[in-house]
PDB file of C-alpha atoms and ligand atoms in Angstrom:
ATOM      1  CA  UNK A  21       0.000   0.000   0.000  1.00 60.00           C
ATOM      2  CA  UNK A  22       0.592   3.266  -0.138  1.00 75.00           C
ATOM      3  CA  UNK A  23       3.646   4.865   2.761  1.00 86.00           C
ATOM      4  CA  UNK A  24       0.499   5.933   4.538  1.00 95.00           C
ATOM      5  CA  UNK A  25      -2.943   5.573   5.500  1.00 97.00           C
ATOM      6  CA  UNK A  26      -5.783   8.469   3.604  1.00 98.00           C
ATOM      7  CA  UNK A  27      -6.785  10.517   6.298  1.00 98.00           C
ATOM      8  CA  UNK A  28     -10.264  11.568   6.241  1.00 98.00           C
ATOM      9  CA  UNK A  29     -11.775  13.530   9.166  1.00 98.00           C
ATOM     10  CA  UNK A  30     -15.601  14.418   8.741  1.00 99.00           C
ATOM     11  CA  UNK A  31     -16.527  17.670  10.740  1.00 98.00           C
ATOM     12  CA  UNK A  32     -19.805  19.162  12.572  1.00 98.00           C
ATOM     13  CA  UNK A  33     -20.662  21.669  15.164  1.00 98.00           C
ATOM     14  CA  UNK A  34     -20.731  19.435  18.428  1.00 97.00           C
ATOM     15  CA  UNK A  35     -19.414  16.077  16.832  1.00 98.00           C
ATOM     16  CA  UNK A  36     -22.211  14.295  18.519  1.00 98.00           C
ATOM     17  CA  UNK A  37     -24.796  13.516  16.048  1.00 98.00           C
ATOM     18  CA  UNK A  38     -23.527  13.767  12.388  1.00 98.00           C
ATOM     19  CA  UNK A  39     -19.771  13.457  12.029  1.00 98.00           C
ATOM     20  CA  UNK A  40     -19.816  10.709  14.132  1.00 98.00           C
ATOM     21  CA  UNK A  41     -22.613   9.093  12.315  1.00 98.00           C
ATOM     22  CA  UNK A  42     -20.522   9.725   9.213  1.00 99.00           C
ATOM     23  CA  UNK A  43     -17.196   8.536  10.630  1.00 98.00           C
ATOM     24  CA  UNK A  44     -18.794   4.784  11.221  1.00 98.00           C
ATOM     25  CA  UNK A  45     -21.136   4.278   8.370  1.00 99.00           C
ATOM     26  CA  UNK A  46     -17.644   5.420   6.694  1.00 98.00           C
ATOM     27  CA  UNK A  47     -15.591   2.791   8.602  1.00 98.00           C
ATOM     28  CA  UNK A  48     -18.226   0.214   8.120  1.00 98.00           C
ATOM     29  CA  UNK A  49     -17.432   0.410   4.460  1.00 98.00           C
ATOM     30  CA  UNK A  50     -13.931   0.498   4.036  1.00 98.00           C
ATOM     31  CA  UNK A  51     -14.331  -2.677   6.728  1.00 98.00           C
ATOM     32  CA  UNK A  52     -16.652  -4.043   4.238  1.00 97.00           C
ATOM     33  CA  UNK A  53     -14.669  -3.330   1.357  1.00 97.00           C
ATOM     34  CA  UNK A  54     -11.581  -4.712   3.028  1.00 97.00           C
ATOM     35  CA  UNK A  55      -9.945  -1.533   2.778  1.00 97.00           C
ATOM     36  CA  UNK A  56      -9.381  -0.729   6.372  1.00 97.00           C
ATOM     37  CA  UNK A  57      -5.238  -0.701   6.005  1.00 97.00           C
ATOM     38  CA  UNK A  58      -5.475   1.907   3.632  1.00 97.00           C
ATOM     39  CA  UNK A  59      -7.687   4.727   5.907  1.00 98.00           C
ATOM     40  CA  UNK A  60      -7.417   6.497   8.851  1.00 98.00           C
ATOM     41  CA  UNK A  61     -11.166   7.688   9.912  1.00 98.00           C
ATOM     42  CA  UNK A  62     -11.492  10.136  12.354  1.00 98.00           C
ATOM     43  CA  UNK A  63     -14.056  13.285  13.289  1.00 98.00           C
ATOM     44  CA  UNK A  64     -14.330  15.951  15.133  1.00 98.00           C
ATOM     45  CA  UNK A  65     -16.800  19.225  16.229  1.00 98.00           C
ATOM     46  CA  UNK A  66     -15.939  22.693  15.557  1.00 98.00           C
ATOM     47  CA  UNK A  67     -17.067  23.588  19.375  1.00 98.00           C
ATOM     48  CA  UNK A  68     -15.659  22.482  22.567  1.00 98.00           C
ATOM     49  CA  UNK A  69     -19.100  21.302  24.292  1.00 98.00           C
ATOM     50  CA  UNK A  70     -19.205  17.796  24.149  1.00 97.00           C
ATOM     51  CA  UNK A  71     -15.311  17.322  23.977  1.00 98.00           C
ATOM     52  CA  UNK A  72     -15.322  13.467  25.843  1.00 98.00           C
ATOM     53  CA  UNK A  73     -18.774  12.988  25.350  1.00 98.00           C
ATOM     54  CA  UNK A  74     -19.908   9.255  23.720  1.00 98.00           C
ATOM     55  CA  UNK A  75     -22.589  10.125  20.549  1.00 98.00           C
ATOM     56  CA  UNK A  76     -26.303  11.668  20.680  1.00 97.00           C
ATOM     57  CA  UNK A  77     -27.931   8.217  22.310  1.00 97.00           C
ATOM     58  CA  UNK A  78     -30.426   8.846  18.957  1.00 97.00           C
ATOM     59  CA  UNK A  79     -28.047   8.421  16.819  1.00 98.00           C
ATOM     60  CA  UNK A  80     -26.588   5.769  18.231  1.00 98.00           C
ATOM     61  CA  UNK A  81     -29.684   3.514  17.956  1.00 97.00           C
ATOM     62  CA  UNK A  82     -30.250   4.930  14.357  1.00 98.00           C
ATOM     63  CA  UNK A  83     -27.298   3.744  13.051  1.00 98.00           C
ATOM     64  CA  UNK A  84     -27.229   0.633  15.435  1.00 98.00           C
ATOM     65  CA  UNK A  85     -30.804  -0.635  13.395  1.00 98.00           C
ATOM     66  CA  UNK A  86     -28.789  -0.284  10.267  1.00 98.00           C
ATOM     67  CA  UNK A  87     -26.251  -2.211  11.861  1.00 98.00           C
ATOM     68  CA  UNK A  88     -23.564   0.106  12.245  1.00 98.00           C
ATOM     69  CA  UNK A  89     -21.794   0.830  16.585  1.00 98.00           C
ATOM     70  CA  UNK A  90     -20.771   4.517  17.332  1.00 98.00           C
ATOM     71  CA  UNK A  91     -19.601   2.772  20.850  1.00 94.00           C
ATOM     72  CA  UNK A  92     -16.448   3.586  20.735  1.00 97.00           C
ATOM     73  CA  UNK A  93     -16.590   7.299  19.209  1.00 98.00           C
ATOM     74  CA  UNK A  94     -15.480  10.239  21.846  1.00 98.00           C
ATOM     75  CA  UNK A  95     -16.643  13.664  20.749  1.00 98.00           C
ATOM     76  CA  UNK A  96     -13.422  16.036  20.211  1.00 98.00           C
ATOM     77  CA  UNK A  97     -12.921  19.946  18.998  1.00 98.00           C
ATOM     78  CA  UNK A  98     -11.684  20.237  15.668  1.00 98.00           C
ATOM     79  CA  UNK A  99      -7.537  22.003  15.943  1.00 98.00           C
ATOM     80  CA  UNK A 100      -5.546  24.272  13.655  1.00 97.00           C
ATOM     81  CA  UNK A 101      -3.222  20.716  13.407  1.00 97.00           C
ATOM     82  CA  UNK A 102      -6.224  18.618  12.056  1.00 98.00           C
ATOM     83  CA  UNK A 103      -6.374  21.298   9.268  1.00 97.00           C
ATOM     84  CA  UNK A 104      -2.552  19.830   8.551  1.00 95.00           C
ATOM     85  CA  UNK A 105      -3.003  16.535   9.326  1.00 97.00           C
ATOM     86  CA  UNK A 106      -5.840  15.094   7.294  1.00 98.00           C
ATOM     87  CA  UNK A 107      -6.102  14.787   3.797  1.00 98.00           C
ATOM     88  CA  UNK A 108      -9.907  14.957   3.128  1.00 98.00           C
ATOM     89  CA  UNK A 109     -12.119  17.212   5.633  1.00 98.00           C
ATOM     90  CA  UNK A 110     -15.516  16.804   4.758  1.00 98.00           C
ATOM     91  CA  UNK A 111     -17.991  19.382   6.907  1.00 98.00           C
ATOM     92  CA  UNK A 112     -21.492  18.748   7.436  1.00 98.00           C
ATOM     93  CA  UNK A 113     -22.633  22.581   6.534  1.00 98.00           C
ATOM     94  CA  UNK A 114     -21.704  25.708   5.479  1.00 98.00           C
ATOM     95  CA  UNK A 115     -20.967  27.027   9.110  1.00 98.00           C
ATOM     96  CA  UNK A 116     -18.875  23.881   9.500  1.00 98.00           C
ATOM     97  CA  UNK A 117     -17.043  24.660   6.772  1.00 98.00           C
ATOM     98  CA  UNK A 118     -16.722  27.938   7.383  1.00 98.00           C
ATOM     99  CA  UNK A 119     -15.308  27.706  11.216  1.00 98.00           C
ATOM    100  CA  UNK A 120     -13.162  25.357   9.482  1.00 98.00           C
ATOM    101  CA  UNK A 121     -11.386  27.577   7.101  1.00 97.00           C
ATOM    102  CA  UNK A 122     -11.371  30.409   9.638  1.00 96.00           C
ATOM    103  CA  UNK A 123      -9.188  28.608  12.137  1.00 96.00           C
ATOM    104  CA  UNK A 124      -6.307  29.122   9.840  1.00 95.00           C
ATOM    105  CA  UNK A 125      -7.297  32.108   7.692  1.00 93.00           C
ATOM    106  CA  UNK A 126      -4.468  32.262   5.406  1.00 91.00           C
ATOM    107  CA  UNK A 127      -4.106  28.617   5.215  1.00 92.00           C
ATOM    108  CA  UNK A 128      -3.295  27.500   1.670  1.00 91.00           C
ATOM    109  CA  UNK A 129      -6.252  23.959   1.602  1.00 91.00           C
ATOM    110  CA  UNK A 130      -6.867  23.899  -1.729  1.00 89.00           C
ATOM    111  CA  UNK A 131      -9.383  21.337  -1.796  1.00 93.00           C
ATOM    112  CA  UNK A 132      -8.869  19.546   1.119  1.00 97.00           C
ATOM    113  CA  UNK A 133     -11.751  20.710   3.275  1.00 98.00           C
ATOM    114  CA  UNK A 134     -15.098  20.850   1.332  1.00 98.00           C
ATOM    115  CA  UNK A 135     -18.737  20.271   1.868  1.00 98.00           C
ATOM    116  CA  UNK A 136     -19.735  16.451   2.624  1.00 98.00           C
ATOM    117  CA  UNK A 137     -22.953  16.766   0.325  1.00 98.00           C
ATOM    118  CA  UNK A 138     -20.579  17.759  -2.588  1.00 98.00           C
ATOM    119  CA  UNK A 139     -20.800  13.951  -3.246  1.00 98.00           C
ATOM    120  CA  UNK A 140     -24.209  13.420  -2.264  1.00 98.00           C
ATOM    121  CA  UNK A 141     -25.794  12.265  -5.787  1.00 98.00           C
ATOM    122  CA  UNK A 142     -28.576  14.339  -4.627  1.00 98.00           C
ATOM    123  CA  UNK A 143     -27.410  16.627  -3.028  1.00 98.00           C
ATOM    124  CA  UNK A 144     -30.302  19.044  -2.171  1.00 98.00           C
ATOM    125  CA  UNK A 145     -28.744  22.247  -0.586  1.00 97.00           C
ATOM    126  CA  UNK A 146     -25.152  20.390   0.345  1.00 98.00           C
ATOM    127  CA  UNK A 147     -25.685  20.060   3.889  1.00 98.00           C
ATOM    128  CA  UNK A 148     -26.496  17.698   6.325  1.00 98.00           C
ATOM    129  CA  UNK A 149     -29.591  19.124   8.808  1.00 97.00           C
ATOM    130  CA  UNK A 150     -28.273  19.014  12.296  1.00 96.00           C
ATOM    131  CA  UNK A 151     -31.136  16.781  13.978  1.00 95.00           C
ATOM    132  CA  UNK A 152     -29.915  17.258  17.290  1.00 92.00           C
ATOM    133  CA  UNK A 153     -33.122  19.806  18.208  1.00 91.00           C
ATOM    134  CA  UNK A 154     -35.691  18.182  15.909  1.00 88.00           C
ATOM    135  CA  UNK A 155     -37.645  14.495  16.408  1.00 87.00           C
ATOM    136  CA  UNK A 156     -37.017  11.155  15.425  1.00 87.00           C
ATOM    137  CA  UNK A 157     -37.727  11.313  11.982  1.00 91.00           C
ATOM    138  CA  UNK A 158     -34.541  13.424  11.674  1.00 95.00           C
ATOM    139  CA  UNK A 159     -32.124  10.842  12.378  1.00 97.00           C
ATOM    140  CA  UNK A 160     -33.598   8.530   9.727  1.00 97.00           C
ATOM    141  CA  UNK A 161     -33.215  11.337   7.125  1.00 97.00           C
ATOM    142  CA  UNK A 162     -29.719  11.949   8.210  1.00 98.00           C
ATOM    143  CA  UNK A 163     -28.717   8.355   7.953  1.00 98.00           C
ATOM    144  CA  UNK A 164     -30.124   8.151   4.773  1.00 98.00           C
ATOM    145  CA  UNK A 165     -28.108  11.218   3.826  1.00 98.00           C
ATOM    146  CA  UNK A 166     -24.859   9.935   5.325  1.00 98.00           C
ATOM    147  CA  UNK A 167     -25.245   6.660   4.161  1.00 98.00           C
ATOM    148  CA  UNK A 168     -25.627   7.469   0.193  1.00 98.00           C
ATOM    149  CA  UNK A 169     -22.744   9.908   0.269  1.00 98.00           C
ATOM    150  CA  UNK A 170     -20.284   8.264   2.699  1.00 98.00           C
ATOM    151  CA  UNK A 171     -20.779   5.311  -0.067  1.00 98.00           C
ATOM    152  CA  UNK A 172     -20.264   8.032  -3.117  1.00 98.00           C
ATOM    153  CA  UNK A 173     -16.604   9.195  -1.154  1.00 98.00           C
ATOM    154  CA  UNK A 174     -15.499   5.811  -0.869  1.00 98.00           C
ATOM    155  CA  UNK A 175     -15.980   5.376  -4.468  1.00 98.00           C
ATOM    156  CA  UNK A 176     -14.509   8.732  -5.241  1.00 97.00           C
ATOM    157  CA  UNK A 177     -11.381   7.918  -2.906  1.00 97.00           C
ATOM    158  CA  UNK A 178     -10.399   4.861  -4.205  1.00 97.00           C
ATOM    159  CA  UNK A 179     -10.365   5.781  -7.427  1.00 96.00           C
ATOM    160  CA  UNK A 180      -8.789   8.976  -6.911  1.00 94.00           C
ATOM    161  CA  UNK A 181      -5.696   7.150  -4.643  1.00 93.00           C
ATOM    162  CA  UNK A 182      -5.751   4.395  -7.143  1.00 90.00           C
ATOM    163  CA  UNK A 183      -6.425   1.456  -4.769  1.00 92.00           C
ATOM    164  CA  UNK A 184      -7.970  -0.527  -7.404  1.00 83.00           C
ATOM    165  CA  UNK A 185      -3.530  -0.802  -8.582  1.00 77.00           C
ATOM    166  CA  UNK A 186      -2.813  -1.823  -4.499  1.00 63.00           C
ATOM    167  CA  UNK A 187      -1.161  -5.597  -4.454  1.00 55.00           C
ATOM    168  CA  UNK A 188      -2.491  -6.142  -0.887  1.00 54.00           C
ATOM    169  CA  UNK A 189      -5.920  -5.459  -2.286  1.00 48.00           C
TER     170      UNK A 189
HETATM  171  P1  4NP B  27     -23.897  17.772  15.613  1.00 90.93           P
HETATM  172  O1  4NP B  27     -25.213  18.221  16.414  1.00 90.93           O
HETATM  173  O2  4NP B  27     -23.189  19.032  15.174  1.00 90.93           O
HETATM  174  O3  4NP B  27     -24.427  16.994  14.460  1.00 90.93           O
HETATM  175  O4  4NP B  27     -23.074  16.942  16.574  1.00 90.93           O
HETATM  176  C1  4NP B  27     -25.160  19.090  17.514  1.00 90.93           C
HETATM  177  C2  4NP B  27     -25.010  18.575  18.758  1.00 90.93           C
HETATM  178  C3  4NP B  27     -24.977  19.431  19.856  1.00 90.93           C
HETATM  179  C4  4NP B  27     -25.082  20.795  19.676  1.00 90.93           C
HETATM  180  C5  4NP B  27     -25.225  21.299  18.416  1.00 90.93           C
HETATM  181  C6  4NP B  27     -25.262  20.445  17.321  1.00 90.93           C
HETATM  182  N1  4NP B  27     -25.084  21.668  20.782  1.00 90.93           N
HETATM  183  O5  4NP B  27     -25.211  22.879  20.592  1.00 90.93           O
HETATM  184  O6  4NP B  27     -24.914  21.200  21.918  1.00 90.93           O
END
């Protein structure tokens, strides 16, 4: 494989309910896939709040019906060195993406930090709702979301880092 792992951090606001939704339906498919050697799979929240905190309990059983754990996620605030450090950021919304760019103003990104719903195939208004104040019928949407275009990245990103060429594959 490649000298590294492709490190892909997906970012929200309190990195409770929708990055870390994203961050396992991701993992679950590069398990799936058999790609796991090749990631590193991370998130993180653009505010402190819920820094230690396990996932919305919600979203936990959302995405534990579709057969995917968030156990093991701890929420975390997004730093200036995660902005170095991965190689794919992929915010949730606009003000996600914006708190994002801001931390290091004259940062040079190019594309590494862009909306998630850029891939969505349907993509609506490119960002994930936060469900965290609404009722159940949110989380279902957002999985639905998540799930769709966490599958369209992993497609994107293999082709894009060639794993298809990858003898351990
Ligand atoms: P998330 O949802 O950004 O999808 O994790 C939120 C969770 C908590 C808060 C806001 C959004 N909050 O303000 O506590």
């Amino acid at each position: 494989m490649a000298d590294r792992p492709i490190r892909v951090l997906f970012l929200c606001l309190g990195n409770i309910c929708r990055s870390p939704l994203a961050e396992g339906v991701f993992r679950a498919k590069v398990e799936e896939a058999g790609l796991a050697t090749h990631f590193e799979i991370d998130s993180a929240g653009t505010g402190p709040w819920h820094a230690g905190e396990p996932p919305d309990a919600r979203m936990r059983s959302t995405a534990q019906k579709n057969g995917v754990d968030l156990g093991t996620i701890r929420g975390r605030q997004l730093s200036k060195a995660d902005l170095d450090r991965f190689d794919h950021i992929f915010a949730m919304d606009k003000s996600n993406l914006h708190d994002a760019l801001f931390l290091d103003p004259g940062g040079d990104h190019g594309t590494r930090i862009r909306l998630f719903r850029e891939f969505d195939p349907d993509p609506g208004d490119y960002q994930v709702p936060d469900p965290y104040y609404g009722g159940p019928s949110g989380f279902d949407h957002v999985y639905a979301i998540v799930d769709r275009t966490a599958q369209a990245i992993l497609e994107r990103l293999y082709t894009a880092h060639r794993l298809d060429s990858e003898p351990d594959h």
